Tab-separated table of C-alpha atoms and ligand atoms in Angstrom:
chain	number	residue	atom	x	y	z
F	1	UNK	CA	-72.267	46.067	61.520
F	2	UNK	CA	-72.527	49.986	61.638
F	3	UNK	CA	-75.116	51.699	59.381
F	4	UNK	CA	-74.561	53.039	56.099
F	5	UNK	CA	-75.491	55.622	55.343
F	6	UNK	CA	-73.604	57.074	52.376
F	7	UNK	CA	-75.558	55.857	49.073
F	8	UNK	CA	-73.395	55.531	46.493
F	9	UNK	CA	-69.484	54.455	46.244
F	10	UNK	CA	-68.604	56.925	44.187
F	11	UNK	CA	-68.471	59.440	47.740
F	12	UNK	CA	-66.152	57.199	49.808
F	13	UNK	CA	-62.930	59.528	49.466
F	14	UNK	CA	-65.156	62.701	51.166
F	15	UNK	CA	-65.343	63.484	54.888
F	16	UNK	CA	-67.243	65.472	56.958
F	17	UNK	CA	-67.059	67.150	60.305
F	18	UNK	CA	-69.225	67.428	62.109
F	19	UNK	CA	-69.296	70.617	64.075
F	20	UNK	CA	-71.791	70.349	67.390
F	21	UNK	CA	-72.763	66.646	69.075
F	22	UNK	CA	-72.956	65.839	72.560
F	23	UNK	CA	-71.866	62.425	72.905
F	24	UNK	CA	-72.364	61.898	76.772
F	25	UNK	CA	-75.688	62.708	76.174
F	26	UNK	CA	-76.777	60.334	72.603
F	27	UNK	CA	-74.937	57.221	74.620
F	28	UNK	CA	-77.497	58.444	77.638
F	29	UNK	CA	-80.147	58.442	75.715
F	30	UNK	CA	-79.186	54.983	73.381
F	31	UNK	CA	-76.208	52.809	75.264
F	32	UNK	CA	-76.838	50.749	72.417
F	33	UNK	CA	-74.162	53.147	70.335
F	34	UNK	CA	-71.742	52.865	73.037
F	35	UNK	CA	-69.192	50.324	70.044
F	36	UNK	CA	-71.225	52.019	67.366
F	37	UNK	CA	-71.242	55.236	67.074
F	38	UNK	CA	-67.871	55.647	66.802
F	39	UNK	CA	-67.390	53.126	63.901
F	40	UNK	CA	-70.464	54.281	62.393
F	41	UNK	CA	-69.555	57.926	61.420
F	42	UNK	CA	-65.976	56.632	60.796
F	43	UNK	CA	-67.407	54.646	58.138
F	44	UNK	CA	-70.484	57.001	57.156
F	45	UNK	CA	-67.114	59.583	56.078
F	46	UNK	CA	-66.706	62.148	59.627
F	47	UNK	CA	-62.829	62.616	60.146
F	48	UNK	CA	-63.364	64.693	62.984
F	49	UNK	CA	-66.340	65.700	65.440
F	50	UNK	CA	-66.488	68.725	68.113
F	51	UNK	CA	-67.844	67.583	71.491
F	52	UNK	CA	-69.760	70.237	72.982
F	53	UNK	CA	-69.886	70.531	76.926
F	54	UNK	CA	-72.276	73.007	78.218
F	55	UNK	CA	-73.219	70.818	81.667
F	56	UNK	CA	-71.398	70.994	84.535
F	57	UNK	CA	-71.370	67.282	84.052
F	58	UNK	CA	-69.897	66.854	81.020
F	59	UNK	CA	-67.076	69.046	81.135
F	60	UNK	CA	-64.847	65.951	81.954
F	61	UNK	CA	-66.168	63.680	80.322
F	62	UNK	CA	-65.457	66.099	77.460
F	63	UNK	CA	-61.776	66.747	78.044
F	64	UNK	CA	-61.027	62.776	78.322
F	65	UNK	CA	-62.362	61.706	75.755
F	66	UNK	CA	-60.960	64.447	73.867
F	67	UNK	CA	-58.039	62.871	75.053
F	68	UNK	CA	-58.843	59.038	74.598
F	69	UNK	CA	-57.531	57.017	71.192
F	70	UNK	CA	-61.401	57.021	69.782
F	71	UNK	CA	-61.270	56.406	65.965
F	72	UNK	CA	-62.779	59.738	64.429
F	73	UNK	CA	-60.311	62.184	66.732
F	74	UNK	CA	-62.640	64.250	68.720
F	75	UNK	CA	-62.212	67.722	70.084
F	76	UNK	CA	-63.863	69.587	72.701
F	77	UNK	CA	-66.002	72.643	73.733
F	78	UNK	CA	-66.914	74.472	76.871
F	79	UNK	CA	-70.213	76.144	77.947
F	80	UNK	CA	-73.196	76.583	79.786
F	81	UNK	CA	-76.452	75.858	77.875
F	82	UNK	CA	-78.299	78.766	78.325
F	83	UNK	CA	-81.767	76.793	79.564
F	84	UNK	CA	-79.649	75.447	82.429
F	85	UNK	CA	-77.389	78.854	83.593
F	86	UNK	CA	-80.358	79.402	86.054
F	87	UNK	CA	-80.149	76.581	87.619
F	88	UNK	CA	-76.020	75.674	87.645
F	89	UNK	CA	-73.576	76.348	88.699
F	90	UNK	CA	-71.798	78.823	86.304
F	91	UNK	CA	-68.425	79.290	86.928
F	92	UNK	CA	-68.489	75.531	87.414
F	93	UNK	CA	-67.022	76.135	83.755
F	94	UNK	CA	-64.894	79.423	83.595
F	95	UNK	CA	-62.420	77.920	86.272
F	96	UNK	CA	-62.050	74.578	83.946
F	97	UNK	CA	-61.358	76.440	80.636
F	98	UNK	CA	-59.001	78.500	82.284
F	99	UNK	CA	-57.044	75.405	83.936
F	100	UNK	CA	-57.564	73.689	80.244
F	101	UNK	CA	-57.214	76.518	77.606
F	102	UNK	CA	-53.841	75.224	76.414
F	103	UNK	CA	-54.903	72.453	75.579
F	104	UNK	CA	-55.583	71.162	72.022
F	105	UNK	CA	-58.241	69.740	72.299
F	106	UNK	CA	-59.967	72.300	73.198
F	107	UNK	CA	-61.110	74.235	71.176
F	108	UNK	CA	-64.284	76.778	72.219
F	109	UNK	CA	-65.866	78.073	74.614
F	110	UNK	CA	-70.205	77.154	74.305
F	111	UNK	CA	-72.507	77.097	73.581
F	112	UNK	CA	-73.662	79.186	75.402
F	113	UNK	CA	-76.072	82.054	74.569
F	114	UNK	CA	-79.968	82.738	75.411
F	115	UNK	CA	-82.977	80.315	75.265
F	116	UNK	CA	-86.364	82.162	75.425
F	117	UNK	CA	-88.798	79.148	74.521
F	118	UNK	CA	-88.369	77.558	77.206
F	119	UNK	CA	-86.401	79.059	79.331
F	120	UNK	CA	-87.924	84.100	79.314
F	121	UNK	CA	-88.329	83.840	82.295
F	122	UNK	CA	-84.440	83.636	83.222
F	123	UNK	CA	-83.839	85.548	80.610
F	124	UNK	CA	-81.545	88.299	83.286
F	125	UNK	CA	-79.878	85.391	83.758
F	126	UNK	CA	-79.285	84.166	81.100
F	127	UNK	CA	-77.546	87.482	79.736
F	128	UNK	CA	-75.774	87.931	82.694
F	129	UNK	CA	-73.850	84.457	81.963
F	130	UNK	CA	-73.923	85.182	78.141
F	131	UNK	CA	-71.763	88.158	79.521
F	132	UNK	CA	-69.530	86.544	81.165
F	133	UNK	CA	-69.106	83.393	78.645
F	134	UNK	CA	-67.606	85.511	76.101
F	135	UNK	CA	-65.303	88.257	78.212
F	136	UNK	CA	-64.545	84.455	79.042
F	137	UNK	CA	-63.981	83.706	75.204
F	138	UNK	CA	-62.363	86.977	74.529
F	139	UNK	CA	-60.065	86.595	77.555
F	140	UNK	CA	-58.600	82.891	76.319
F	141	UNK	CA	-58.789	84.289	72.536
F	142	UNK	CA	-61.102	81.423	71.432
F	143	UNK	CA	-64.587	81.332	69.158
F	144	UNK	CA	-67.977	80.555	70.621
F	145	UNK	CA	-70.915	78.169	69.599
F	146	UNK	CA	-74.603	80.549	70.139
F	147	UNK	CA	-77.242	78.618	70.335
F	148	UNK	CA	-80.179	81.438	70.716
F	149	UNK	CA	-84.208	80.272	70.532
F	150	UNK	CA	-86.851	82.708	69.890
F	151	UNK	CA	-84.418	85.136	70.872
F	152	UNK	CA	-83.222	86.747	67.834
F	153	UNK	CA	-82.601	90.931	69.031
F	154	UNK	CA	-81.254	90.179	72.417
F	155	UNK	CA	-79.342	87.376	71.606
F	156	UNK	CA	-77.934	90.307	68.266
F	157	UNK	CA	-77.423	93.205	71.175
F	158	UNK	CA	-75.320	91.305	73.103
F	159	UNK	CA	-73.053	90.226	71.180
F	160	UNK	CA	-72.348	93.477	68.761
F	161	UNK	CA	-69.449	94.426	71.738
F	162	UNK	CA	-67.725	90.669	70.605
F	163	UNK	CA	-67.790	89.980	66.829
F	164	UNK	CA	-64.400	91.940	66.843
F	165	UNK	CA	-62.587	90.629	68.204
F	166	UNK	CA	-64.521	86.337	68.106
F	167	UNK	CA	-65.219	84.848	65.903
F	168	UNK	CA	-68.654	83.845	66.186
F	169	UNK	CA	-70.731	80.474	65.136
F	170	UNK	CA	-74.691	80.362	65.205
F	171	UNK	CA	-75.676	76.815	65.163
F	172	UNK	CA	-78.578	74.864	64.742
F	173	UNK	CA	-79.250	77.858	62.426
F	174	UNK	CA	-83.052	78.086	62.276
F	175	UNK	CA	-84.187	81.664	61.807
F	176	UNK	CA	-85.021	82.987	57.534
F	177	UNK	CA	-83.148	84.975	54.616
F	178	UNK	CA	-83.460	88.557	56.495
F	179	UNK	CA	-81.716	87.005	59.356
F	180	UNK	CA	-78.958	84.895	57.690
F	181	UNK	CA	-77.737	88.093	55.902
F	182	UNK	CA	-78.489	90.393	60.071
F	183	UNK	CA	-75.862	87.341	60.595
F	184	UNK	CA	-73.229	88.190	58.124
F	185	UNK	CA	-73.264	91.414	58.178
F	186	UNK	CA	-71.437	91.045	61.330
F	187	UNK	CA	-69.239	88.366	60.328
F	188	UNK	CA	-70.891	85.756	61.870
F	189	UNK	CA	-70.886	81.997	60.820
F	190	UNK	CA	-74.162	79.823	60.528
F	191	UNK	CA	-74.343	75.829	61.024
F	192	UNK	CA	-77.148	73.586	59.776
F	193	UNK	CA	-78.799	70.705	61.298
F	194	UNK	CA	-81.001	68.612	60.602
F	195	UNK	CA	-83.939	70.192	60.482
F	196	UNK	CA	-82.682	71.304	57.232
F	197	UNK	CA	-83.656	68.802	55.293
F	198	UNK	CA	-87.555	68.733	57.184
F	199	UNK	CA	-90.175	69.481	54.895
F	200	UNK	CA	-91.967	72.223	56.644
F	201	UNK	CA	-88.114	74.444	57.007
F	202	UNK	CA	-88.805	76.235	54.020
F	203	UNK	CA	-87.697	79.341	55.130
F	204	UNK	CA	-84.344	77.639	56.808
F	205	UNK	CA	-84.032	76.119	53.802
F	206	UNK	CA	-83.978	79.556	52.279
F	207	UNK	CA	-81.795	80.279	54.126
F	208	UNK	CA	-78.858	77.378	53.177
F	209	UNK	CA	-79.353	78.347	49.851
F	210	UNK	CA	-78.069	81.584	49.912
F	211	UNK	CA	-75.889	81.595	52.537
F	212	UNK	CA	-71.937	83.025	51.389
F	213	UNK	CA	-70.676	78.816	50.842
F	214	UNK	CA	-67.733	80.939	52.660
F	215	UNK	CA	-70.210	81.026	55.884
F	216	UNK	CA	-71.235	77.560	56.398
F	217	UNK	CA	-70.445	74.831	58.522
F	218	UNK	CA	-73.176	71.857	60.026
F	219	UNK	CA	-73.978	69.216	62.568
F	220	UNK	CA	-75.505	66.529	63.949
F	221	UNK	CA	-76.517	67.879	67.913
F	222	UNK	CA	-77.104	64.340	68.471
F	223	UNK	CA	-78.568	62.796	70.410
F	224	UNK	CA	-81.453	65.450	69.347
F	225	UNK	CA	-82.532	66.437	65.472
F	226	UNK	CA	-82.487	63.230	62.987
F	227	UNK	CA	-82.293	64.210	59.710
F	228	UNK	CA	-84.658	63.450	57.535
F	229	UNK	CA	-84.913	59.834	56.804
F	230	UNK	CA	-84.071	59.394	60.261
F	231	UNK	CA	-86.118	62.428	61.457
F	232	UNK	CA	-87.030	61.060	65.265
F	233	UNK	CA	-84.446	58.035	65.699
F	234	UNK	CA	-81.822	59.435	67.870
F	235	UNK	CA	-79.280	61.735	66.288
F	236	UNK	CA	-75.832	59.875	65.436
F	237	UNK	CA	-72.306	61.832	64.017
F	238	UNK	CA	-73.480	58.853	60.638
F	239	UNK	CA	-76.215	61.007	59.769
F	240	UNK	CA	-74.915	64.097	59.262
F	241	UNK	CA	-74.532	62.484	55.569
F	242	UNK	CA	-78.465	63.398	55.529
F	243	UNK	CA	-78.170	66.932	55.928
F	244	UNK	CA	-74.912	67.176	53.472
F	245	UNK	CA	-76.327	66.149	50.764
F	246	UNK	CA	-79.674	67.716	50.926
F	247	UNK	CA	-77.013	70.717	50.773
F	248	UNK	CA	-74.951	69.716	48.505
F	249	UNK	CA	-78.409	69.290	46.634
F	250	UNK	CA	-80.284	72.119	47.181
F	251	UNK	CA	-76.720	74.170	46.846
F	252	UNK	CA	-76.410	72.590	43.114
F	253	UNK	CA	-72.821	71.740	44.537
F	254	UNK	CA	-70.617	68.963	43.363
F	255	UNK	CA	-70.163	66.852	46.493
F	256	UNK	CA	-66.441	66.481	46.829
F	257	UNK	CA	-66.946	70.419	46.698
F	258	UNK	CA	-69.078	71.167	49.294
F	259	UNK	CA	-67.400	68.735	51.460
F	260	UNK	CA	-63.817	70.468	51.157
F	261	UNK	CA	-65.892	73.985	51.860
F	262	UNK	CA	-67.398	72.325	54.621
F	263	UNK	CA	-64.566	70.893	55.915
F	264	UNK	CA	-61.753	74.080	55.260
F	265	UNK	CA	-64.998	76.538	57.243
F	266	UNK	CA	-64.723	74.478	60.283
F	267	UNK	CA	-61.224	74.265	61.232
F	268	UNK	CA	-61.211	77.654	60.286
F	269	UNK	CA	-64.138	78.999	63.010
F	270	UNK	CA	-62.697	76.335	65.634
F	271	UNK	CA	-58.990	77.279	64.255
F	272	UNK	CA	-57.764	73.655	64.170
F	273	UNK	CA	-54.307	73.271	62.483
F	274	UNK	CA	-54.871	70.660	60.637
F	275	UNK	CA	-57.080	67.226	62.064
F	276	UNK	CA	-55.164	64.352	63.979
B	301	ZN	ZN1	-76.168	71.535	71.872
């Protein structure tokens, strides 16, 4: 039996897109989801997923998954997680991306960025790799998905020289209203994860209340950060519903209106012409 997350029948025609998920890592941490992850997603209104390949092992997996007959269409990005940049073959993603640049399912570069919470001692390497992948995005004409943790100032200063040429998304936004406004001044998109629903996430909720509607995306970042009331469980795309509903209530908007807006924003940011 698939999990049922959507609480009300009148939601049944709504669509949402999981703009950032890690299906390979989710199935590694919860192998029992192998047969249900996609069905659960489809049953709960997920119309598409963006599989983020930010590790060398994920590239070929993601490409091949995106071309498999899954119950929900999958697109993918190629990147290098900043927390692993110092111990990875960082050129592999660059080669892979160039080789598959014309694949219609390959829609962005990411996640890339700066991780100072876990790996600040490798900041210099992270910055170098971050710039290499930003150059790659500019070269290929693809948008970028940014991971930035405890690195707001450095992230902004590096992105400054790219912001006129590339679509930029700050994934899993965990800043406050002031940081959100700095991002908006530069034309970035921001994406809210399950953290938005946490009781203690007041600053993030305040930011979400004031973010221009045409700049918001939502994501699971599965298997991490399951939203309330699933907090602590292995996250999966079906649970995006909780984050969506929280945002709709916070903004006091009709669910059909905000679902359409979020889908449009996701398609616009990634440059997806239509859903298969
Ligand atoms: Zn991620």
